[in-house]
CSV table of C-alpha atoms and ligand atoms in Angstrom, one decimal:
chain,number,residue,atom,x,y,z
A,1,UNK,CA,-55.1,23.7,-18.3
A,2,UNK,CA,-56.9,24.9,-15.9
A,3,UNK,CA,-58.7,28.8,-15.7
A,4,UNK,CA,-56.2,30.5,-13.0
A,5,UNK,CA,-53.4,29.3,-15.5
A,6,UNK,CA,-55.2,31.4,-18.2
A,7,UNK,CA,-55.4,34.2,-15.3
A,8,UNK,CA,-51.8,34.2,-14.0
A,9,UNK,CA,-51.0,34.5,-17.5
A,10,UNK,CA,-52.6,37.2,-18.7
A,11,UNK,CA,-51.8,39.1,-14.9
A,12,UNK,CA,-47.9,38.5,-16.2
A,13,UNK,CA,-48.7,40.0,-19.6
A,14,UNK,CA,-50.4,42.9,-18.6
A,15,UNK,CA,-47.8,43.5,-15.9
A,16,UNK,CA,-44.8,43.0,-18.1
A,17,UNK,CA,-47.0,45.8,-20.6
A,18,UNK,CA,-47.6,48.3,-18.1
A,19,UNK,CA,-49.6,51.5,-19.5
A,20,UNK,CA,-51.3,49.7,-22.8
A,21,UNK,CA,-54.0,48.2,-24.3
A,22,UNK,CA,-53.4,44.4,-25.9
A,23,UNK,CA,-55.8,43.3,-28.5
A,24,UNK,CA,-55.4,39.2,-29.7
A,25,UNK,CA,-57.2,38.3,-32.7
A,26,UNK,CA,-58.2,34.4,-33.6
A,27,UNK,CA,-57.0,32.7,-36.2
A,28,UNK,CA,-59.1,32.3,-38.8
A,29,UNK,CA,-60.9,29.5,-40.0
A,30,UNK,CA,-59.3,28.2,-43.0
A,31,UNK,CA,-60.8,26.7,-46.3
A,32,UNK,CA,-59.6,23.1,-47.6
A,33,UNK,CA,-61.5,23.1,-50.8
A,34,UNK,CA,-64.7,24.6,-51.5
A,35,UNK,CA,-67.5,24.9,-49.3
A,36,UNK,CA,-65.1,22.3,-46.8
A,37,UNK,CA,-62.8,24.2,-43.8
A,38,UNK,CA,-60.0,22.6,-42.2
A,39,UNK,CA,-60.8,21.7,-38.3
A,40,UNK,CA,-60.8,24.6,-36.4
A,41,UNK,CA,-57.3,25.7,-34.6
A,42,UNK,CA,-57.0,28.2,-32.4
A,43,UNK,CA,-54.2,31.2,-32.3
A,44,UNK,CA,-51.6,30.1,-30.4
A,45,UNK,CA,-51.3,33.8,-29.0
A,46,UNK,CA,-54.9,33.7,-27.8
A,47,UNK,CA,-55.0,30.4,-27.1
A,48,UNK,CA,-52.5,30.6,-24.6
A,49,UNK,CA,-53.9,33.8,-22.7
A,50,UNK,CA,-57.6,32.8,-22.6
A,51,UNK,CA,-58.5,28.9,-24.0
A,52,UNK,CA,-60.3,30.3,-25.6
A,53,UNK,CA,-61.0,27.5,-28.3
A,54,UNK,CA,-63.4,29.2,-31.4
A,55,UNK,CA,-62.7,31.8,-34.6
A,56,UNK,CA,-64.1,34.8,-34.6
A,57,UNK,CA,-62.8,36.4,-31.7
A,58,UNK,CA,-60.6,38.7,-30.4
A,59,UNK,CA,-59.1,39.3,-26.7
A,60,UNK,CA,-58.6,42.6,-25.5
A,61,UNK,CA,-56.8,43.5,-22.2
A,62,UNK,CA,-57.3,46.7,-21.1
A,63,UNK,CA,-56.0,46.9,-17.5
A,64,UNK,CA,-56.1,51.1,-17.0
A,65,UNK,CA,-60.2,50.2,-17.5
A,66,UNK,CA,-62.2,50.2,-14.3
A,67,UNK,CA,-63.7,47.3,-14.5
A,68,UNK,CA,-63.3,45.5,-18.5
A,69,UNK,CA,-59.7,44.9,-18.0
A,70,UNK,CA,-60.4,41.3,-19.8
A,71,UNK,CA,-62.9,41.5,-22.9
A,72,UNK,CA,-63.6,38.5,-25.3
A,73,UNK,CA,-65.4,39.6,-28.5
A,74,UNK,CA,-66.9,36.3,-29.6
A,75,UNK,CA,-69.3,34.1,-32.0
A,76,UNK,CA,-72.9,34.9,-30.9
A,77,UNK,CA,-75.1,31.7,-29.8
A,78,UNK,CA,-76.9,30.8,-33.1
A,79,UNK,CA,-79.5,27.8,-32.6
A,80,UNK,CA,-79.3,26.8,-36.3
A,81,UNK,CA,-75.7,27.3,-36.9
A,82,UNK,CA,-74.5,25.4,-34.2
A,83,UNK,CA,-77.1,22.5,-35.4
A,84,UNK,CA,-74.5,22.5,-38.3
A,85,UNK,CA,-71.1,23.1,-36.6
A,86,UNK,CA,-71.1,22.5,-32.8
A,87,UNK,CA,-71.8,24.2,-29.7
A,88,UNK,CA,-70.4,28.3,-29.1
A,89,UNK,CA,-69.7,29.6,-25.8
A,90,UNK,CA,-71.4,32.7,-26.8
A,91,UNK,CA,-71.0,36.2,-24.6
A,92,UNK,CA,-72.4,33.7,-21.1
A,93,UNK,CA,-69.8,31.0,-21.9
A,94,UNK,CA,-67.2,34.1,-22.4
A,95,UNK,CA,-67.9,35.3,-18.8
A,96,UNK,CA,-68.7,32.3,-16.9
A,97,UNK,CA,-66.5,29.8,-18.3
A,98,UNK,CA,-63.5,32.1,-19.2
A,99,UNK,CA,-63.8,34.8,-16.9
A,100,UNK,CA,-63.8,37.9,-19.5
A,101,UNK,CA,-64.6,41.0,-17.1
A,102,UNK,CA,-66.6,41.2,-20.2
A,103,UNK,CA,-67.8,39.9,-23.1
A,104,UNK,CA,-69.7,41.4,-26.6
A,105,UNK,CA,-70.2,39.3,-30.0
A,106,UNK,CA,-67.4,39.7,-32.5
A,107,UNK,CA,-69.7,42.4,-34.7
A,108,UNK,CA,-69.0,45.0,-31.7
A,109,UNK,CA,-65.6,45.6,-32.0
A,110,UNK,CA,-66.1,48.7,-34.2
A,111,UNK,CA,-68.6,50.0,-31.5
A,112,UNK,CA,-66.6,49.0,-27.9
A,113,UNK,CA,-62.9,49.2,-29.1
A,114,UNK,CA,-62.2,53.1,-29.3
A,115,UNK,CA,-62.9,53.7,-25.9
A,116,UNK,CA,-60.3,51.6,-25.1
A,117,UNK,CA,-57.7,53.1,-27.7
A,118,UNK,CA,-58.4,56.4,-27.2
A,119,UNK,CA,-57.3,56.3,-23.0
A,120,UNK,CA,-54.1,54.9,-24.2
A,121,UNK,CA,-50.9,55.7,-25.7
A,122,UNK,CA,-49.7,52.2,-26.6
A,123,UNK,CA,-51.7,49.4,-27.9
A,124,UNK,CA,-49.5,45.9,-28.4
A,125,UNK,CA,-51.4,44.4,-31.9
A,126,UNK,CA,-49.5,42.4,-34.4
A,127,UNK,CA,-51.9,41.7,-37.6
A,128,UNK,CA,-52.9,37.9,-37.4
A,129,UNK,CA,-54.0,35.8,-40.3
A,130,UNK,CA,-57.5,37.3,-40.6
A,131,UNK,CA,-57.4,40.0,-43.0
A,132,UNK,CA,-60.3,41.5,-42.3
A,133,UNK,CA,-60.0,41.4,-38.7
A,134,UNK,CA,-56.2,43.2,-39.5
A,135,UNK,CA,-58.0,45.9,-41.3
A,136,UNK,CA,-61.0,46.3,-39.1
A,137,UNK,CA,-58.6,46.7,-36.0
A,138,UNK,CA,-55.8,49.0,-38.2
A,139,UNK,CA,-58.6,51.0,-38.7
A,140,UNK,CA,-59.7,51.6,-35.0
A,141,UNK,CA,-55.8,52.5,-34.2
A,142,UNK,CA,-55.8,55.0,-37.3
A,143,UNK,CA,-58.8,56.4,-35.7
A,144,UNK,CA,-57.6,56.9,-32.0
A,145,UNK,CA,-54.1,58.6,-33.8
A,146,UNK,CA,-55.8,60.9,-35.9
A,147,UNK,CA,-57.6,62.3,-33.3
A,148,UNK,CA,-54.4,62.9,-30.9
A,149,UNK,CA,-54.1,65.9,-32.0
A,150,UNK,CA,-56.9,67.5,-31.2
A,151,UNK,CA,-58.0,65.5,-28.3
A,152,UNK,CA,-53.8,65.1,-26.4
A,153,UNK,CA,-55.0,61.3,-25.9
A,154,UNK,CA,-55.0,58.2,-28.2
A,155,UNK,CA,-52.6,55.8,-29.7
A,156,UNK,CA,-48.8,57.1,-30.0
A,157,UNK,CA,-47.1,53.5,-30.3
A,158,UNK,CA,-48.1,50.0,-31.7
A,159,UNK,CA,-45.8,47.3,-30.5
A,160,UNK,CA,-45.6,43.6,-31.4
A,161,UNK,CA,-47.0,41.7,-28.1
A,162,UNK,CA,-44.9,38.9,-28.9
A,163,UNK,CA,-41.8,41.0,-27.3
A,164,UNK,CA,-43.6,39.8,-24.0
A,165,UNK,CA,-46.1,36.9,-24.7
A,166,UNK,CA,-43.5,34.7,-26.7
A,167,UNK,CA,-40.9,35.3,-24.1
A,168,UNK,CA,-43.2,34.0,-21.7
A,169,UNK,CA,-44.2,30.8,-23.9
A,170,UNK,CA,-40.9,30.3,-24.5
A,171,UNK,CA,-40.8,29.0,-20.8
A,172,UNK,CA,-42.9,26.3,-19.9
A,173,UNK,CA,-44.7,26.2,-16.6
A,174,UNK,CA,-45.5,22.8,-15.0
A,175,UNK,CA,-48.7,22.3,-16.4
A,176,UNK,CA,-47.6,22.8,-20.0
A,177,UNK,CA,-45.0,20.3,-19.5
A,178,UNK,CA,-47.2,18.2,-17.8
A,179,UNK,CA,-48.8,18.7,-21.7
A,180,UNK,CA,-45.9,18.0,-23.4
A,181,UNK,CA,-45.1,14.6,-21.7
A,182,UNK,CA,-48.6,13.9,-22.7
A,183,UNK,CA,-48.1,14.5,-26.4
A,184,UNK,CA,-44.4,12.7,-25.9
A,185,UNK,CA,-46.1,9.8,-24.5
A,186,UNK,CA,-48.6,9.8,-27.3
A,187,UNK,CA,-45.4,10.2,-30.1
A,188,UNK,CA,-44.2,7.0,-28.1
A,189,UNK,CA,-47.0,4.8,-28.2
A,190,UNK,CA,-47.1,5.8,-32.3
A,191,UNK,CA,-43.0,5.1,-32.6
A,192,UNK,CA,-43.1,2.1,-30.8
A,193,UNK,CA,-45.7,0.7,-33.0
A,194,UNK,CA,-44.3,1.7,-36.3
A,195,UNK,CA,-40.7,-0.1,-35.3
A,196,UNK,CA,-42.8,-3.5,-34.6
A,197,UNK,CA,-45.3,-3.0,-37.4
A,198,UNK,CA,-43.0,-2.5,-40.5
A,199,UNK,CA,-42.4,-5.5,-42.9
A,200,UNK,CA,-41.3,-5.7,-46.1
A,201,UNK,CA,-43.9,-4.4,-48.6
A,202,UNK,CA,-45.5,-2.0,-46.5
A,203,UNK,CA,-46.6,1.1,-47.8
A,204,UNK,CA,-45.9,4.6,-46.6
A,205,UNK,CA,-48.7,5.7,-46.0
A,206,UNK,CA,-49.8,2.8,-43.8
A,207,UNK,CA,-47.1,3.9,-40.9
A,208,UNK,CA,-48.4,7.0,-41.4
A,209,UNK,CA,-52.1,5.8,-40.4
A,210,UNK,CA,-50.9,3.8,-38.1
A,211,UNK,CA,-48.8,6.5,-35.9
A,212,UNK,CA,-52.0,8.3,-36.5
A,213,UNK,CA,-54.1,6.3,-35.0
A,214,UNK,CA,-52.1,6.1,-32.0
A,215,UNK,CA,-51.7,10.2,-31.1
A,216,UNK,CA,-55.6,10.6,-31.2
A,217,UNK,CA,-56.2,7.1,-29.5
A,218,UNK,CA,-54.0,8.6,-26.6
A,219,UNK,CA,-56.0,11.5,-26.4
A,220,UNK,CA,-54.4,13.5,-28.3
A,221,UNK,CA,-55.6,16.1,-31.2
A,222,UNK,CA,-53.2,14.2,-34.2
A,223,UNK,CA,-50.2,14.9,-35.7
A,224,UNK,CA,-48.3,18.4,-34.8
A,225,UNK,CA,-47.3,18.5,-38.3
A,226,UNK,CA,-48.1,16.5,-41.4
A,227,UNK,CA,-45.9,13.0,-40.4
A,228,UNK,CA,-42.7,12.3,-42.5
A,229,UNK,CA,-42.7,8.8,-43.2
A,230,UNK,CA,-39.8,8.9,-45.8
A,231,UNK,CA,-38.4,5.7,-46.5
A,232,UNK,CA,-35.4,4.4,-49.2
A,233,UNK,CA,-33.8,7.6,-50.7
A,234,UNK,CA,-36.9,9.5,-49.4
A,235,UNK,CA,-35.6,10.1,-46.4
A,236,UNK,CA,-32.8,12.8,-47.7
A,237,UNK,CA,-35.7,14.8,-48.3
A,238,UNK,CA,-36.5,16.7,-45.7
A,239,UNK,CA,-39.9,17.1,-45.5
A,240,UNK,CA,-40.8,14.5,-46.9
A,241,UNK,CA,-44.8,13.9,-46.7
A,242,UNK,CA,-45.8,12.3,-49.4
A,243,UNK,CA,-45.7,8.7,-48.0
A,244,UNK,CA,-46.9,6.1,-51.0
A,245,UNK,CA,-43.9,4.2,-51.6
A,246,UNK,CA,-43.9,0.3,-51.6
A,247,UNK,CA,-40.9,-0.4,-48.6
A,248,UNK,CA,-38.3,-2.6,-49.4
A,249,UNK,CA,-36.2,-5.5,-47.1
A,250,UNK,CA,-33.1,-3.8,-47.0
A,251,UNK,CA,-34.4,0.2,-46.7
A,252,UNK,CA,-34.2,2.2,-43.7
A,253,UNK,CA,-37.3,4.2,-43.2
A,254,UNK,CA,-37.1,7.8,-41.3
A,255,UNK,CA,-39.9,8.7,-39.0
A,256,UNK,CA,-40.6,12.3,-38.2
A,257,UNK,CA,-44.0,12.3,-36.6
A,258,UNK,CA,-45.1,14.0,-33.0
A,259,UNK,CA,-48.5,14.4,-31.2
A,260,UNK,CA,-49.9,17.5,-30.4
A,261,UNK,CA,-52.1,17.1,-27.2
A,262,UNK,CA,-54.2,20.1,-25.8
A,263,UNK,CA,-52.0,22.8,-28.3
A,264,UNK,CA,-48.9,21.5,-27.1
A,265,UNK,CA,-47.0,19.8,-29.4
A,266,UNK,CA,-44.1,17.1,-29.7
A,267,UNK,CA,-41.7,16.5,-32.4
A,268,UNK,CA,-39.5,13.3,-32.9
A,269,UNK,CA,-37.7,11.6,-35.6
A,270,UNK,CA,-36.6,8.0,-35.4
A,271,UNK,CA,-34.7,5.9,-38.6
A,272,UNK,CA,-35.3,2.0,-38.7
A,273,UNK,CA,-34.1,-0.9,-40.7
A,274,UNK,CA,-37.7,-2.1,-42.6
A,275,UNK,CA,-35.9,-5.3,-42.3
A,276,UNK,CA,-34.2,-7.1,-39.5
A,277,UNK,CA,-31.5,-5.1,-39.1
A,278,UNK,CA,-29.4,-1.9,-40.3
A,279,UNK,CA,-26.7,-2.8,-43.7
A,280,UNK,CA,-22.8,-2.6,-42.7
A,281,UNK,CA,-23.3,1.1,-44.4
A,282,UNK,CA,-26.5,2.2,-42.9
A,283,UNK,CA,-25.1,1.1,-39.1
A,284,UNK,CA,-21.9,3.4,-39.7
A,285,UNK,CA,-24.3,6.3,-40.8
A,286,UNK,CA,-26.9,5.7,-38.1
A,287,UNK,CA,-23.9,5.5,-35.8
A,288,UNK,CA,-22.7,9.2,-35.7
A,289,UNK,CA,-25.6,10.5,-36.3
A,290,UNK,CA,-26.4,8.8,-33.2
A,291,UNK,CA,-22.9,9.8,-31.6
A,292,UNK,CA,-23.7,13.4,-32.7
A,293,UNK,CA,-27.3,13.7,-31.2
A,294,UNK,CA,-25.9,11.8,-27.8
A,295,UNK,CA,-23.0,14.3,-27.5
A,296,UNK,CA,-25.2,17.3,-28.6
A,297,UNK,CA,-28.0,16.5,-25.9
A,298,UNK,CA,-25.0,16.0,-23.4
A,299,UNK,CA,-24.1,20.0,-24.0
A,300,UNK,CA,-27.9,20.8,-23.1
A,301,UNK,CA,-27.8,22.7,-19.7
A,302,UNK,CA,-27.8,26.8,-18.7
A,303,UNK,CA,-26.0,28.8,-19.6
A,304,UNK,CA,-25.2,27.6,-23.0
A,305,UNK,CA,-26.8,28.4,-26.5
A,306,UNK,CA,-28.2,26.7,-29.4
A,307,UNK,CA,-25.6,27.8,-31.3
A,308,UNK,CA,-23.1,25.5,-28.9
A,309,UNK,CA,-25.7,22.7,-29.3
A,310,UNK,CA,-25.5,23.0,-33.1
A,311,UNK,CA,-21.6,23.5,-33.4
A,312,UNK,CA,-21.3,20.3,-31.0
A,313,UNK,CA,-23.3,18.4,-33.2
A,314,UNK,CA,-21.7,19.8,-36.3
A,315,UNK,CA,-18.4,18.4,-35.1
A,316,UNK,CA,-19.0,14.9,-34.2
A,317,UNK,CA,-20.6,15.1,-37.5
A,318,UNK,CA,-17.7,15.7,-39.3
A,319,UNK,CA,-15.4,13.5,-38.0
A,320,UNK,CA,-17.6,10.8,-39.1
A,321,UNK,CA,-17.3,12.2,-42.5
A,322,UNK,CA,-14.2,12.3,-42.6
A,323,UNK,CA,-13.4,8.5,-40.8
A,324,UNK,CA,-16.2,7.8,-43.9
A,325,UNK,CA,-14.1,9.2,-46.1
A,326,UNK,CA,-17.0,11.1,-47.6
A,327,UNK,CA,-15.2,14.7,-46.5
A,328,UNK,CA,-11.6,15.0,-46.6
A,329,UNK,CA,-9.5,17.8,-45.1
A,330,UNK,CA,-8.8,19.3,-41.7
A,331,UNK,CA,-12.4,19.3,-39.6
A,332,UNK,CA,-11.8,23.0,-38.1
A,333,UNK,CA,-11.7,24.5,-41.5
A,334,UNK,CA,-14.4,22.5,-43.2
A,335,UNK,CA,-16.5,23.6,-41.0
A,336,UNK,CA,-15.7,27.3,-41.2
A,337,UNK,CA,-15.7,26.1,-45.2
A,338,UNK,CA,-19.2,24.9,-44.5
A,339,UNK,CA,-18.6,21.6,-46.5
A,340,UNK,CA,-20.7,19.4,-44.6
A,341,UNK,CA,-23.9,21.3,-45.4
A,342,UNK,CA,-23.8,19.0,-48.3
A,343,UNK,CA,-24.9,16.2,-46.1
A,344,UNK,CA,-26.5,17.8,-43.2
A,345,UNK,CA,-28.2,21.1,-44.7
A,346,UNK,CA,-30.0,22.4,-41.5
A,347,UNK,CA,-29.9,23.6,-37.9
A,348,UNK,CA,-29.8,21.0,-35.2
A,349,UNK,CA,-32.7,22.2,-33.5
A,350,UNK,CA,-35.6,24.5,-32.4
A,351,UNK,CA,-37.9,25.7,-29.3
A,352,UNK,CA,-40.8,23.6,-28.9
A,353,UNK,CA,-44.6,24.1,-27.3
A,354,UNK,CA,-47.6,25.2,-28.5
A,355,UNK,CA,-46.0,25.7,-32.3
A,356,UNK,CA,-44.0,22.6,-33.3
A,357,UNK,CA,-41.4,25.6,-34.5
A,358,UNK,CA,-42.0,27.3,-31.3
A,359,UNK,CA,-42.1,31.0,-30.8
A,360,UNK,CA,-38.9,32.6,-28.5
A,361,UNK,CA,-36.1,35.1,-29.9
A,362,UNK,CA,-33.0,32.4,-30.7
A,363,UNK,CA,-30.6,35.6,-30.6
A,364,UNK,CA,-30.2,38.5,-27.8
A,365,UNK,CA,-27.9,41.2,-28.0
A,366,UNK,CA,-26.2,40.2,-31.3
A,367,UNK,CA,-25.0,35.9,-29.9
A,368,UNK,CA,-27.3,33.1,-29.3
A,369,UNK,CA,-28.9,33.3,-26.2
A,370,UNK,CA,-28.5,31.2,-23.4
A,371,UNK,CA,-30.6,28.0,-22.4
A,372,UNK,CA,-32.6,28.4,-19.1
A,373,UNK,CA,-34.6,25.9,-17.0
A,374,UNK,CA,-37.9,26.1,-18.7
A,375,UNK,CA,-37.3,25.6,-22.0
A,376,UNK,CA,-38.0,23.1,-24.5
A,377,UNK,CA,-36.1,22.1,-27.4
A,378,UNK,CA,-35.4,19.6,-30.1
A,379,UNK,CA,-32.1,17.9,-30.8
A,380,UNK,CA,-32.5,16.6,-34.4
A,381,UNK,CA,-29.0,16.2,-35.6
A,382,UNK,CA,-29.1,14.2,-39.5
A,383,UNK,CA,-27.1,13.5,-42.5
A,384,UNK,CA,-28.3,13.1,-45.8
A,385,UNK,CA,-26.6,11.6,-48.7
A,386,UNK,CA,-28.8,12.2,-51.8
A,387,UNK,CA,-29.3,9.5,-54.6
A,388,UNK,CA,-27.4,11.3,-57.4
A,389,UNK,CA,-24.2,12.4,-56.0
A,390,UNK,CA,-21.4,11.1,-58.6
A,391,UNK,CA,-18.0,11.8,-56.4
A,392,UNK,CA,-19.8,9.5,-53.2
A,393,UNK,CA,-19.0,5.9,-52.0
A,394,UNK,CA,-22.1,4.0,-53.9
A,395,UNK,CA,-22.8,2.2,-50.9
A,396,UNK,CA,-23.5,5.4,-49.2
A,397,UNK,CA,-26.1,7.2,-51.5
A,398,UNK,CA,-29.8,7.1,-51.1
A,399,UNK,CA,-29.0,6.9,-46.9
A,400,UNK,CA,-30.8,9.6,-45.0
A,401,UNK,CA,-30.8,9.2,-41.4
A,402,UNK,CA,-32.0,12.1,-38.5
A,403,UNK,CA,-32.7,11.3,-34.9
A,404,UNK,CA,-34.8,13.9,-33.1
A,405,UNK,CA,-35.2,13.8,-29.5
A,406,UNK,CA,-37.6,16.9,-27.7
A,407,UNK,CA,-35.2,18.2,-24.1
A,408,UNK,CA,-36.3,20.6,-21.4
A,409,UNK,CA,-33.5,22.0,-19.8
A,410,UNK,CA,-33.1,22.1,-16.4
A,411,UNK,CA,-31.3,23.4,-13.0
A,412,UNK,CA,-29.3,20.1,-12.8
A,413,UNK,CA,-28.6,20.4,-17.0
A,414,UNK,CA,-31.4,18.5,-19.0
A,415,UNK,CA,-34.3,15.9,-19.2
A,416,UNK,CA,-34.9,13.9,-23.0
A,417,UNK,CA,-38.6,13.5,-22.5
A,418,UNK,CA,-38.8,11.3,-25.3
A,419,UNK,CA,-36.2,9.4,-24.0
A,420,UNK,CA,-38.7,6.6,-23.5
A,421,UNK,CA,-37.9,6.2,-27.3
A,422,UNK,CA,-35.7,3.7,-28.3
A,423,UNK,CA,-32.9,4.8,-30.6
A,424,UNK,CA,-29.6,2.4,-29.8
A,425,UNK,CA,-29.0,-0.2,-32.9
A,426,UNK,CA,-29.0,-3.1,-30.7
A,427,UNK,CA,-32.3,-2.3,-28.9
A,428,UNK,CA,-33.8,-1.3,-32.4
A,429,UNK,CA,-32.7,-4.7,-34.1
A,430,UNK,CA,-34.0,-6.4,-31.0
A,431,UNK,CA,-37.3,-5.3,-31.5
A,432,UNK,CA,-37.1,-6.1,-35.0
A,433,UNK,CA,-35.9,-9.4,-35.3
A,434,UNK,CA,-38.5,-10.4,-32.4
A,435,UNK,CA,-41.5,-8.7,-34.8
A,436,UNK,CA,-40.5,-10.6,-37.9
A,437,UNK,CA,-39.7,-13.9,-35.5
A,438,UNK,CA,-43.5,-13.5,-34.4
A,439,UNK,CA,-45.0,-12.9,-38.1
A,440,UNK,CA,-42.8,-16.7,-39.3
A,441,UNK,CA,-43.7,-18.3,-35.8
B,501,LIG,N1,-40.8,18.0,-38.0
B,501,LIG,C1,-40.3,19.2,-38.3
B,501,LIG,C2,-39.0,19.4,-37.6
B,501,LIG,O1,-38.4,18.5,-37.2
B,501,LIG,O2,-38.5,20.5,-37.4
B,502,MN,MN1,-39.3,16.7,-36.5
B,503,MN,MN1,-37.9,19.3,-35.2
């Protein structure tokens, strides 16, 4: 992404705010055990309004200033510390690589912020995951009110800047999507491996390495999510991610596993035969859920909601329950009844970006909203028939099945930008017959 992205953005933020200050605080950087921290990720928030890649720092836009209208607060340079953990931009790197107006180290917050609170009446904050960071700025905003009184000037409202900023992720630009078709391309790479890699008596966990290795050998950053590899009965749990079992000839295996590449993430679920093909059971299963994501995706256009998307899905769903025989009744009312949430317990899809469960109001003026061109969602349609249900078809139980495709809707209607994924049966058993033909050649 380059700079004047970063730029345009934060002109349509401030422009959107009008009179206000906005202060964006980093994530924090998160233990794993001990003296040991996770990799560093950014805020999402921050990250897409600056770049700005490091903890420890907060963004403030100020545009009533005359002349810090941009301010990072950041990590000071530290010779020894960044022998230890890398190289930090520091207050230069702020400036001259980012383009803050201006820039001080993360202690001066206490000292530089007031001035900016107390010349305005509505500062857009929403606490992050740094406590102490909360507190410190709280405290600053408590300041500027108590002193309205006295002084006429200072803080009157705090809004949430997510009214604005998520509205504004929640349509991608080119060069995000340009992103996004890099992480897709990365999840394809990973997919297409794990269909041709499988044999009976792999474990879990090595499809799990393996789609791994692909996303960061594309470039990307690794998985958007920790990867669901959820094969037998494993796969009618959801999230899965515990990936040892031994797979079996004769098992399907579920995939859920997407690439996140420079923040922006991709998210796609694919269910294969560990053998050479899908069972007489398994095929009728795969098939509407495979009718259901087709005809969902087809309803993908402006104009219509996610809550079309879902009841579209829900139908086709449904009806092959009931051919099944695994619901009976009339489909209208089981439905309204809700019986098929026993076999397909969850939404048939989300907003997808920088957070794999991307950021976006889903509901405006009391319906679900309508699609736009810009957007980017899933279309993960499933159905999940667990191990222990007495009053099922044996031949049915232990089958989980979901097929998750990421869509940006468009002017014309929609584009599957994991479409590059194969998910027909035919094309599926083509591949693996011709990987188990090669292993016994
Ligand atoms: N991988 C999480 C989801 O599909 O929503
Ligand atoms: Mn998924
Ligand atoms: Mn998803």
């Amino acid at each position: 992404m380059d700079m004047s992205s970063y730029a345009e953005r934060r002109e349509a933020f401030v422009k959107a705010m009008g009179e206000g200050v906005a202060i964006i605080p980093a994530a924090p950087q998160s233990t794993r055990s001990n003296d040991v921290e996770y990799r560093y990720r950014q805020d999402n928030d921050l990250l897409y309004l600056t770049g700005f890649p490091e903890p420890s720092c907060v963004c403030v836009l100020s545009p009533g200033h005359d002349s810090e209208r941009f301010i990072l607060f950041v990590q000071p340079r530290d010779r020894e510390k960044e022998t230890w953990t890398g190289k930090r931009y520091g207050v230069d790197g702020a400036r001259e690589v980012f383009g803050a107006d201006a820039a001080y180290t993360i202690d001066q917050v206490r000292d530089v912020l007031p001035a900016h609170l107390a010349e305005t009446a509505a500062v857009h904050f929403a606490p992050g995951r740094d406590e102490r960071m909360n507190t410190l700025i709280q405290g600053l905003i408590d300041g500027s009110r108590s002193g309205r009184a006295r002084t006429g000037r200072g803080v009157v409202s705090l809004v949430d800047p997510g009214a604005i900023l998520h509205e504004m992720r929640l349509h991608k630009s080119t060069a995000e999507l340009d992103l996004m078709r890099k992480a897709v391309a990365a999840s394809a790479r990973a997919h297409a491996a794990a269909i041709r890699e499988v044999r009976d008596g792999s474990l879990e966990y090595e499809l799990e390495a393996l789609l791994e290795y692909h996303f960061r050998a594309a470039g990307g950053s690794g998985p958007a999510y920790p990867s669901i590899v959820a094969s037998g009965a494993n796969a009618t749990i959801l999230h899965y991610t515990q990936n040892d079992r031994r797979m079996r000839d004769g098992d399907l295996v579920l995939i859920d596993a997407g690439a996140e590449f420079d923040g922006y993430c991709s998210d796609v679920t694919r269910t294969f035969p560990v053998g050479a093909g899908y069972s007489p059971p398994q095929r009728r299963i795969y098939e509407i859920v495979l009718r259901a994501q087709k005809e969902a995706i087809a309803t993908v256009r402006p104009g219509v909601s996610m809550e079309d998307i879902h009841h579209r899905a829900t139908e086709v769903l449904v009806d092959g329950l009931l051919e099944l025989g695994l619901l009976s009744g009339e489909a209208g009312e089981l439905i309204e009844k809700g019986a098929h949430t026993r076999f397909y317990m969850h939404r048939t899809g989300h907003w997808l970006g920088l957070d794999v469960h991307d950021v976006g109001r889903y509901r405006m003026d009391g319906a679900s909203r309508p699609l736009e061109p810009g957007m980017v969602l899933t279309v993960e349609p499933g159905l999940y028939i667990a191990e222990d249900l007495e009053d099922v078809s044996g031949e049915y139980l232990g089958i989980g099945v979901r097929i998750e495709d990421d869509v940006l809707v468009t002017e014309a209607g929609h584009e599957v930008l994991s479409a590059a994924i194969l998910k027909e049966v035919d094309d599926i058993e083509a591949i693996r017959r011709e990987a188990l033909a090669a292993v016994s050649a």
